[in-house]
PDB file of C-alpha atoms in Angstrom:
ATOM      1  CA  UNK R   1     128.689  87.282  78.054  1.00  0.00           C
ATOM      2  CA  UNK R   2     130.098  90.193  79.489  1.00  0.00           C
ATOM      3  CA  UNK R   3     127.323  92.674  80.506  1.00  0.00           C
ATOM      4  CA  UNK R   4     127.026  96.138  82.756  1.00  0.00           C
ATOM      5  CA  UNK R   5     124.603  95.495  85.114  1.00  0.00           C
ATOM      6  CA  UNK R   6     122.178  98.972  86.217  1.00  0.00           C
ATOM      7  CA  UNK R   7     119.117  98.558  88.681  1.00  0.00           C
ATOM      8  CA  UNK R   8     116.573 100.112  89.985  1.00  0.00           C
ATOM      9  CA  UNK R   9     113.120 100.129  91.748  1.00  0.00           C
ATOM     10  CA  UNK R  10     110.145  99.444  89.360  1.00  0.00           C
ATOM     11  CA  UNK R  11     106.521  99.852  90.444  1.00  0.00           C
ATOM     12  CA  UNK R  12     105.712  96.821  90.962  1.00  0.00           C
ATOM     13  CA  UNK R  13     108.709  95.576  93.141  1.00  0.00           C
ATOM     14  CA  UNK R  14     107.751  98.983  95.133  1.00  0.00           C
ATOM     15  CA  UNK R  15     104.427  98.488  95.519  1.00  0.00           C
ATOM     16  CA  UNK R  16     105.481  94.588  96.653  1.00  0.00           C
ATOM     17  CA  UNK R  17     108.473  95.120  98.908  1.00  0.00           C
ATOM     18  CA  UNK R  18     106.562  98.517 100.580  1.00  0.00           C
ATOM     19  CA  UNK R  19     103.106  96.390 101.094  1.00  0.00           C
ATOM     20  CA  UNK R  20     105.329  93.742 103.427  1.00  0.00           C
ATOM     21  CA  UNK R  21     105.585  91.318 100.465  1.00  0.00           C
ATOM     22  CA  UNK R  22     109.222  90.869  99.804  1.00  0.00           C
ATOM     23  CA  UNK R  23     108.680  86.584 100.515  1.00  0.00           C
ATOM     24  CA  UNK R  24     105.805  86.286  98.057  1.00  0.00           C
ATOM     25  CA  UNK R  25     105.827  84.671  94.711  1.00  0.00           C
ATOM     26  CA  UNK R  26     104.706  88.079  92.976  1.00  0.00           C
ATOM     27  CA  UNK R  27     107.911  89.852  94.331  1.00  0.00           C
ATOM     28  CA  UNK R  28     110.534  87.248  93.367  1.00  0.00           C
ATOM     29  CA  UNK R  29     108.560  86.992  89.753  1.00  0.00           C
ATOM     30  CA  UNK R  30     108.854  90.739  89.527  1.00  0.00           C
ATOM     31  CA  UNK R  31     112.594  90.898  91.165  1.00  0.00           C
ATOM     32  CA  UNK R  32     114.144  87.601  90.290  1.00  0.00           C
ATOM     33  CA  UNK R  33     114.965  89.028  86.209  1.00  0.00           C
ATOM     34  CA  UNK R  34     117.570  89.996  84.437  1.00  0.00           C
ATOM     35  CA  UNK R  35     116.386  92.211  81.712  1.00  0.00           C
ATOM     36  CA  UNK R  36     118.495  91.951  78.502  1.00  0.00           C
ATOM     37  CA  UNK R  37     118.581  93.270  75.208  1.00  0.00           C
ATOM     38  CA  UNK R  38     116.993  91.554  72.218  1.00  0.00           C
ATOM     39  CA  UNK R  39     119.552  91.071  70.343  1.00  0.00           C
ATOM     40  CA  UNK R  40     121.750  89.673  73.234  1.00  0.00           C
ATOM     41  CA  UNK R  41     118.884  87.429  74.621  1.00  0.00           C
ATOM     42  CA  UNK R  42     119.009  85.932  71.260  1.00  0.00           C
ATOM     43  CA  UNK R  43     122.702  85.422  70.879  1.00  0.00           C
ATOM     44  CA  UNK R  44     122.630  83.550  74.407  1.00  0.00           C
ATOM     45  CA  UNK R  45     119.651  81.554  72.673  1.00  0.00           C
ATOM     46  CA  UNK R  46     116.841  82.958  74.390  1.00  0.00           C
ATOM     47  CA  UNK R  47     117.812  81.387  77.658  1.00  0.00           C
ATOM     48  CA  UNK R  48     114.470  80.980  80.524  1.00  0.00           C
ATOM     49  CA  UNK R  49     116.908  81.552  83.397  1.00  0.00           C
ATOM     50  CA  UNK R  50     120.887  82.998  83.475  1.00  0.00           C
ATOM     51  CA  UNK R  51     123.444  83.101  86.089  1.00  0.00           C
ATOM     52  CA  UNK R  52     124.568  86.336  86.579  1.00  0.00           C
ATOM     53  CA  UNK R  53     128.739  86.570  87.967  1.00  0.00           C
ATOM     54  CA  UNK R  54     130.193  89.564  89.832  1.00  0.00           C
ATOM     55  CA  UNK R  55     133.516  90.108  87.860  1.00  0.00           C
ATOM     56  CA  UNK R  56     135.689  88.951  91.049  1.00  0.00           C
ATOM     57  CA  UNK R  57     134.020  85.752  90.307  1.00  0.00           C
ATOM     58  CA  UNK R  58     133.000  85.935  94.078  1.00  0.00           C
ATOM     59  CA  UNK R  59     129.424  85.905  94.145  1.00  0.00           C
ATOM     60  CA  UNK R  60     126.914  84.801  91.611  1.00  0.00           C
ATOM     61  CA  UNK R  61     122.842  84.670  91.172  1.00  0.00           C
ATOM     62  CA  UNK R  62     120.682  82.452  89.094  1.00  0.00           C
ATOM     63  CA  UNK R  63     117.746  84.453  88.143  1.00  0.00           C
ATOM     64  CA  UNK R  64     115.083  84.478  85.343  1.00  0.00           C
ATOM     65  CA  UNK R  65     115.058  86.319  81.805  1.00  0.00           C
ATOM     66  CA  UNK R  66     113.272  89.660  79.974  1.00  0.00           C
ATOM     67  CA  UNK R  67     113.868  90.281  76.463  1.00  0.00           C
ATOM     68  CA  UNK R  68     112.976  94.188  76.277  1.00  0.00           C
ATOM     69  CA  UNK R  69     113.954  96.536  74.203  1.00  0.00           C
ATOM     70  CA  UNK R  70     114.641  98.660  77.596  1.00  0.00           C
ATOM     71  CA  UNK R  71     118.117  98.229  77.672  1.00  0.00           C
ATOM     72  CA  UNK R  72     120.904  98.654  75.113  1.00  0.00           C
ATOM     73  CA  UNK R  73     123.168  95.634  74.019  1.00  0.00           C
ATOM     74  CA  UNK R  74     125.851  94.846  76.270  1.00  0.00           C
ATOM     75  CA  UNK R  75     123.586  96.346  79.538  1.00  0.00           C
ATOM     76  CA  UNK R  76     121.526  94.224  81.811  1.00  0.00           C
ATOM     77  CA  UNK R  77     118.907  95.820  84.482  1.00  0.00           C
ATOM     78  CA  UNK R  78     117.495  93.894  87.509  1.00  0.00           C
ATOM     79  CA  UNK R  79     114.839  95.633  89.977  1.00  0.00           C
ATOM     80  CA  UNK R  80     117.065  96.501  92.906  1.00  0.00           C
ATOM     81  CA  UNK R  81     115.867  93.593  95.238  1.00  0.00           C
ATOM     82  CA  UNK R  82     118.314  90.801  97.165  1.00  0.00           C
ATOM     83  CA  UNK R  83     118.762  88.602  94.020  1.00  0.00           C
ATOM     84  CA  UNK R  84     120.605  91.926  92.804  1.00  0.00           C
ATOM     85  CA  UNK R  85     122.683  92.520  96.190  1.00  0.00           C
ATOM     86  CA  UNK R  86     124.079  89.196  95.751  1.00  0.00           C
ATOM     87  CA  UNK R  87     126.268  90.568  92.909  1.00  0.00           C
ATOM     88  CA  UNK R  88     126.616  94.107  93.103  1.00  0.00           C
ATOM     89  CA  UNK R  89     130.041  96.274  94.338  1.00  0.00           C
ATOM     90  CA  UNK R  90     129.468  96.397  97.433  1.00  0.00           C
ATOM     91  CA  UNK R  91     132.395  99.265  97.879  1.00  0.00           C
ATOM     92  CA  UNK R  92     130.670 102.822  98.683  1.00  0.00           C
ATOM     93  CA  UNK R  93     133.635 104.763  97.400  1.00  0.00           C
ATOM     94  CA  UNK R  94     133.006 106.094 100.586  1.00  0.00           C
ATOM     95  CA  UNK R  95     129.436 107.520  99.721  1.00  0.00           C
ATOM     96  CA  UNK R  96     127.753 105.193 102.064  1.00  0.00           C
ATOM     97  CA  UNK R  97     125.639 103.785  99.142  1.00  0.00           C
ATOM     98  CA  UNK R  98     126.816 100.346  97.017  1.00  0.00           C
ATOM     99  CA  UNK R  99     127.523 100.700  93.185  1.00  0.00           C
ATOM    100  CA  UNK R 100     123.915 100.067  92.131  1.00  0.00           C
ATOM    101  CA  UNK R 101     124.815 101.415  88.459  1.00  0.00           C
ATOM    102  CA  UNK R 102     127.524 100.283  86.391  1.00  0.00           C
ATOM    103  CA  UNK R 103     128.715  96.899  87.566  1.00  0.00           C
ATOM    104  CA  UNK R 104     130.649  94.721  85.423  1.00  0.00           C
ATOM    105  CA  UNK R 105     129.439  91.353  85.579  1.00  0.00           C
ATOM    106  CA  UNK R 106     129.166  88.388  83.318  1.00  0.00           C
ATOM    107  CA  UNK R 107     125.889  86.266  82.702  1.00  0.00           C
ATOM    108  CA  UNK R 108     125.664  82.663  80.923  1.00  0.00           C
ATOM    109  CA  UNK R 109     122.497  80.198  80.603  1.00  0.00           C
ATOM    110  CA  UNK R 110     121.751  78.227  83.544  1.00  0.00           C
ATOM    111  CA  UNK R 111     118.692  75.242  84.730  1.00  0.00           C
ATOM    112  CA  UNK R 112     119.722  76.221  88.233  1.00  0.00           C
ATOM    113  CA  UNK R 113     117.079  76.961  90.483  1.00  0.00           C
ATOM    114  CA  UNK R 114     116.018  80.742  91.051  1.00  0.00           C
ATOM    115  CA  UNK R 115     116.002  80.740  94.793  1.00  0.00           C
ATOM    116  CA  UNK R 116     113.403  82.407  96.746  1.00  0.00           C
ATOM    117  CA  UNK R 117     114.240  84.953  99.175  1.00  0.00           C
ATOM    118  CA  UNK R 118     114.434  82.835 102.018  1.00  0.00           C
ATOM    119  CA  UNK R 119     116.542  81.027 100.181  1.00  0.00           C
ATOM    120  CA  UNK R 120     118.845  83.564  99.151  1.00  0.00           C
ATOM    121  CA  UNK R 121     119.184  84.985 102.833  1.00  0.00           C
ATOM    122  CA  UNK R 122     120.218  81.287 104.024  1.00  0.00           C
ATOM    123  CA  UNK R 123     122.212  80.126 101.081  1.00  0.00           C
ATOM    124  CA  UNK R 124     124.201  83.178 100.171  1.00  0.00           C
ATOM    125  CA  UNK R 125     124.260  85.406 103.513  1.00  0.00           C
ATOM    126  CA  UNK R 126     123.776  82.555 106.083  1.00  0.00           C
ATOM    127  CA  UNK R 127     126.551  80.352 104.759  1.00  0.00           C
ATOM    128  CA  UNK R 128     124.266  77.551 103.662  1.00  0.00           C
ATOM    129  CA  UNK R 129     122.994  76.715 106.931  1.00  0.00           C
TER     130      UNK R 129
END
């Protein structure tokens, strides 16, 4: 499924990642999600986890699911956290800030694993090793 992706900060993943908590269970639970729309959580057949794409192909992020009613069909939101870096344009457009609203991406069901944060730093920045 082709989706734009939109994040954000949310309370919680402020509250987490401003405490000194950003390698803690609690802040990849609260960061680690793709929120989608009911009705497109349902066509996907209400996956537990999805792999999210950057439309380059390039980079891509296994995370968990939301079904909410917060988004409209066809838009996905993640908390703006690493798991989101990973796929995000990272061209500024020569603002100095990434395109952390309005990324095309695509998103399928996955059983990969939801790495940790660790995990992502050493897997996807640190070239595996």
């Amino acid at each position: 499924m082709e989706a734009i992706l939109n994040t954000g900060s949310t309370i919680n993943e402020g509250r987490l990642a401003k405490g000194g908590n950003k390698n803690t269970h609690d802040y990849m639970v609260e960061c680690a999600v793709c929120w989608i729309a009911p009705e497109d959580f349902e066509a996907m057949g209400n996956p537990k986890k999805v792999k999210m794409t950057s439309m380059d192909g390039k980079h891509t992020v296994s995370v968990y699911t939301k079904s909410t009613d917060s988004v409209r069909p066809g838009h996905v939101f993640m908390p703006r956290a690493i798991w989101a870096n990973v796929i995000i344009d990272p061209d500024t457009f020569s603002t100095g800030s990434p395109r952390y609203k309005g990324s095309k991406i695509t998103l399928e069901p996955t059983d990969d694993e939801v790495l940790s944060t660790v995990d992502v730093v050493l897997k996807v920045y640190n070239g595996g090793k």
